Tab-separated table of C-alpha atoms in Angstrom:
chain	number	residue	atom	x	y	z
A	16	MET	CA	-0.114	-0.267	-0.116
A	17	GLY	CA	1.906	3.309	-1.529
A	18	PHE	CA	1.020	6.895	-0.048
A	19	ASP	CA	1.271	8.960	-3.458
A	20	TYR	CA	1.363	12.627	-3.128
A	21	GLU	CA	2.650	14.569	-5.987
A	22	TYR	CA	2.373	18.048	-7.690
A	23	ASP	CA	-0.972	17.477	-8.522
A	24	SER	CA	-1.963	16.874	-5.056
A	25	ILE	CA	-0.421	20.280	-4.174
A	26	THR	CA	-2.290	21.945	-6.835
A	27	TYR	CA	-5.777	20.403	-5.812
A	28	ALA	CA	-4.731	21.636	-2.389
A	29	GLN	CA	-4.093	25.182	-3.666
A	30	LYS	CA	-6.974	25.427	-5.669
A	31	HIS	CA	-9.271	24.937	-2.468
A	32	GLY	CA	-7.294	27.422	-0.493
A	33	VAL	CA	-5.053	25.124	1.372
A	34	ASN	CA	-1.032	25.793	0.964
A	35	PRO	CA	0.421	22.769	2.244
A	36	SER	CA	3.784	22.797	4.154
A	37	ASN	CA	6.227	20.325	3.794
A	38	THR	CA	5.426	19.641	7.944
A	39	LEU	CA	1.798	19.242	6.958
A	40	ILE	CA	2.677	16.941	3.687
A	41	ASP	CA	5.058	14.832	6.083
A	42	SER	CA	1.970	14.746	9.145
A	43	MET	CA	-0.730	13.479	6.157
A	44	ALA	CA	1.575	10.833	5.158
A	45	ARG	CA	2.400	9.293	8.648
A	46	ALA	CA	-1.359	9.094	9.476
A	47	PHE	CA	-2.142	7.536	6.389
A	48	TRP	CA	0.408	4.742	7.050
A	49	ASP	CA	-0.136	4.683	10.820
A	50	ALA	CA	-3.905	3.680	9.943
A	51	MET	CA	-3.193	1.378	6.805
A	52	ARG	CA	-0.365	-0.568	9.222
A	53	ALA	CA	-3.042	-0.575	12.012
A	54	ASP	CA	-5.247	-2.610	9.664
A	55	GLY	CA	-2.374	-4.701	8.875
A	56	TRP	CA	-1.399	-3.634	5.203
A	57	PHE	CA	2.572	-3.303	4.241
A	58	VAL	CA	3.026	0.344	3.263
A	59	ASN	CA	5.588	2.407	1.472
A	60	LEU	CA	6.509	6.029	0.339
A	61	TYR	CA	6.162	6.644	-3.553
A	62	THR	CA	7.894	9.669	-4.261
A	63	ASN	CA	10.236	11.303	-6.670
A	64	SER	CA	13.851	12.641	-6.621
A	65	ASP	CA	12.711	16.347	-6.335
A	66	PHE	CA	10.232	15.802	-3.595
A	67	ILE	CA	13.096	14.157	-1.428
A	68	ARG	CA	15.501	17.002	-2.037
A	69	SER	CA	12.953	19.852	-1.278
A	70	GLY	CA	12.222	18.052	2.270
A	71	ARG	CA	8.420	17.190	1.372
A	72	PHE	CA	9.125	14.375	3.878
A	73	SER	CA	11.236	14.287	6.867
A	74	ALA	CA	14.448	12.270	7.189
A	75	ALA	CA	12.786	10.241	10.022
A	76	THR	CA	10.096	9.426	7.855
A	77	MET	CA	12.319	8.692	4.712
A	78	LYS	CA	14.073	6.245	6.745
A	79	GLN	CA	11.291	4.565	8.218
A	80	TYR	CA	9.484	3.503	5.363
A	81	ASP	CA	10.488	1.543	1.988
A	82	VAL	CA	10.794	4.130	-0.816
A	83	TRP	CA	9.109	3.699	-4.195
A	84	LEU	CA	11.227	6.202	-6.180
A	85	ALA	CA	9.668	7.651	-9.314
A	86	ASP	CA	13.293	8.010	-11.265
A	87	TYR	CA	13.063	7.744	-15.208
A	88	ALA	CA	16.795	8.634	-15.816
A	89	GLY	CA	19.216	5.557	-15.341
A	90	ALA	CA	20.011	3.725	-11.856
A	91	PRO	CA	17.922	5.484	-8.851
A	92	ASP	CA	19.446	8.873	-7.539
A	93	TYR	CA	18.319	7.914	-4.150
A	94	LEU	CA	18.171	4.266	-2.484
A	95	CYS	CA	15.031	2.802	-2.996
A	96	SER	CA	13.370	-0.487	-2.847
A	97	ILE	CA	11.403	-0.025	-5.919
A	98	GLN	CA	12.366	2.161	-8.941
A	99	GLN	CA	9.620	3.168	-11.388
A	100	THR	CA	11.577	3.719	-14.629
A	101	GLY	CA	9.046	4.870	-17.251
A	102	SER	CA	5.346	5.477	-17.726
A	103	ALA	CA	5.094	4.208	-21.563
A	104	GLY	CA	5.299	0.384	-21.116
A	105	VAL	CA	3.062	-2.236	-22.984
A	106	VAL	CA	1.263	-5.064	-21.618
A	107	PRO	CA	-0.566	-7.424	-23.644
A	108	GLY	CA	-4.533	-7.028	-22.834
A	109	ILE	CA	-4.037	-3.561	-21.293
A	110	THR	CA	-5.431	-0.610	-23.342
A	111	GLY	CA	-2.985	2.474	-23.289
A	112	ALA	CA	0.664	2.696	-21.792
A	113	VAL	CA	1.383	1.344	-18.223
A	114	ASP	CA	3.964	2.514	-15.744
A	115	THR	CA	7.029	0.259	-15.627
A	116	ASP	CA	9.177	-0.895	-12.406
A	117	VAL	CA	12.184	-2.503	-11.091
A	118	CYS	CA	11.780	-3.987	-7.706
A	119	PHE	CA	15.061	-4.737	-5.281
A	120	LYS	CA	13.209	-6.669	-2.393
A	121	ASP	CA	11.364	-9.903	-2.515
A	122	TYR	CA	8.100	-8.343	-1.521
A	123	PRO	CA	5.934	-11.566	-1.947
A	124	THR	CA	8.019	-13.264	0.689
A	125	ILE	CA	8.386	-10.292	2.932
A	126	ILE	CA	4.602	-9.717	2.852
A	127	ARG	CA	3.607	-13.090	3.251
A	128	THR	CA	6.041	-14.094	6.155
A	129	GLY	CA	5.544	-10.727	7.968
A	130	GLY	CA	1.582	-11.493	8.405
A	131	TYR	CA	0.509	-8.690	6.268
A	132	ASN	CA	-1.929	-7.632	3.481
A	133	GLY	CA	-4.428	-10.484	4.878
A	134	TYR	CA	-1.686	-13.218	5.574
A	135	PRO	CA	-1.715	-14.723	9.134
A	136	LYS	CA	0.688	-13.282	11.529
A	137	PRO	CA	3.812	-15.301	12.297
A	138	LYS	CA	3.591	-17.053	15.629
A	139	ALA	CA	6.317	-16.040	17.936
A	140	PRO	CA	9.085	-18.554	18.062
A	141	VAL	CA	8.954	-21.460	21.000
A	142	PHE	CA	12.644	-22.196	20.727
A	143	LYS	CA	15.857	-20.861	19.403
A	144	CYS	CA	18.485	-23.148	17.430
A	145	ASP	CA	22.040	-21.727	17.698
A	146	THR	CA	22.596	-22.966	13.777
A	147	THR	CA	20.139	-21.744	11.347
A	148	THR	CA	22.971	-22.115	8.108
A	149	ASP	CA	23.933	-25.303	6.630
A	150	VAL	CA	26.793	-27.446	7.801
A	151	THR	CA	29.329	-29.684	6.039
A	152	LEU	CA	30.721	-32.532	7.659
A	153	ALA	CA	33.579	-35.357	6.972
A	154	ARG	CA	32.435	-39.131	7.435
A	155	GLY	CA	32.842	-39.520	11.005
A	156	GLN	CA	33.357	-35.556	11.913
A	157	ALA	CA	30.930	-34.580	14.391
A	158	TYR	CA	28.939	-30.948	15.350
A	159	GLN	CA	27.299	-29.919	18.083
A	160	PHE	CA	24.244	-27.488	17.994
A	161	LYS	CA	22.328	-26.178	21.174
A	162	VAL	CA	18.328	-25.716	21.357
A	163	THR	CA	17.243	-23.237	23.817
A	164	SER	CA	13.512	-23.787	25.025
A	165	LYS	CA	11.444	-23.903	28.090
A	166	VAL	CA	9.175	-26.241	26.581
A	167	ALA	CA	10.869	-29.832	25.690
A	168	GLN	CA	11.575	-30.013	21.704
A	169	THR	CA	12.047	-32.919	19.745
A	170	ALA	CA	15.299	-32.810	17.377
A	171	SER	CA	15.649	-35.034	14.632
A	172	VAL	CA	16.888	-35.369	10.862
A	173	GLY	CA	15.178	-36.023	7.760
A	174	THR	CA	17.052	-38.623	5.063
A	175	GLN	CA	18.062	-41.426	7.179
A	176	GLY	CA	21.793	-42.817	6.597
A	177	VAL	CA	23.572	-39.669	6.553
A	178	VAL	CA	24.182	-38.358	9.848
A	179	THR	CA	23.497	-39.641	13.343
A	180	LEU	CA	21.698	-37.361	15.928
A	181	ARG	CA	22.107	-37.766	19.739
A	182	GLN	CA	21.264	-35.144	22.472
A	183	ARG	CA	24.452	-34.856	24.513
A	184	ARG	CA	23.365	-32.998	27.967
A	185	LYS	CA	20.720	-30.599	29.096
A	186	VAL	CA	21.493	-27.381	31.056
A	187	GLY	CA	18.416	-25.339	32.083
A	188	ASN	CA	16.865	-24.227	29.165
A	189	ASP	CA	19.797	-25.178	26.862
A	190	THR	CA	19.720	-28.859	25.166
A	191	TYR	CA	23.040	-29.862	23.204
A	192	TYR	CA	22.910	-32.245	20.465
A	193	SER	CA	25.706	-33.840	18.415
A	194	ILE	CA	25.314	-34.627	14.737
A	195	VAL	CA	28.060	-36.863	13.239
A	196	GLY	CA	28.603	-37.585	9.323
A	197	ILE	CA	28.032	-41.509	8.203
A	198	GLY	CA	26.849	-41.150	4.779
A	199	ARG	CA	28.221	-41.207	1.373
A	200	PRO	CA	30.037	-38.343	0.001
A	201	GLY	CA	27.652	-35.745	-1.308
A	202	ALA	CA	24.782	-37.074	0.483
A	203	ALA	CA	22.545	-34.219	2.651
A	204	ALA	CA	19.898	-34.540	5.315
A	205	GLY	CA	17.854	-31.994	6.883
A	206	ALA	CA	18.202	-31.096	10.774
A	207	TYR	CA	14.668	-30.408	12.419
A	208	VAL	CA	13.612	-28.831	15.736
A	209	GLY	CA	9.873	-29.357	16.898
A	210	GLY	CA	9.268	-30.472	13.131
A	211	VAL	CA	10.946	-27.050	11.625
A	212	LYS	CA	13.853	-27.472	9.340
A	213	GLN	CA	16.755	-25.545	10.894
A	214	PHE	CA	19.698	-26.335	8.355
A	215	ILE	CA	20.699	-28.677	6.064
A	216	VAL	CA	23.716	-31.284	6.998
A	217	HIS	CA	26.265	-31.788	3.702
A	218	ILE	CA	28.520	-34.959	3.903
A	219	LYS	CA	32.062	-33.670	2.289
A	220	GLN	CA	32.952	-34.672	-1.369
A	221	LYS	CA	36.368	-36.351	-1.568
């Protein structure tokens, strides 16, 4: 959900007896975003380089929201998440010219995992695993990882015959596990906690 305030918006306001200051424009934008966020929408700021240079939006606002920048001249002049690159695009099935844009972020994933725009809100994790990146082991090599949780969790591996998994010890809310590589070179298996994959163990190639 973008807030789009442009030169025509200023002209419209002036025709109705209002000369909007930068402070007023910034406050209207923030009021819109706050309302949309409260309703669960992902929001960003659509603007252009001239509006940024002229201070239509405060530095705090520019920092807080993703910027969708209208900039038709090559690479963007301001750090942005989306760049509108033109307004003369052609899309089969649509009559007339359309805007063209380049997106620099994976918004479908950001919106879905963040619980925006009607997607379910993510549940707070009930545990923390200290390993979330893949691990490579030689045959016979061991690796230890830790799971922190107030509630007992079950650790497991996916593909069998690749690694062994054993609980080593428990200290307070911390449970330590040991994984040992036993599979053929190039094999891999996922390591799971509470049924959720945390990382993948790869057996080192010779």
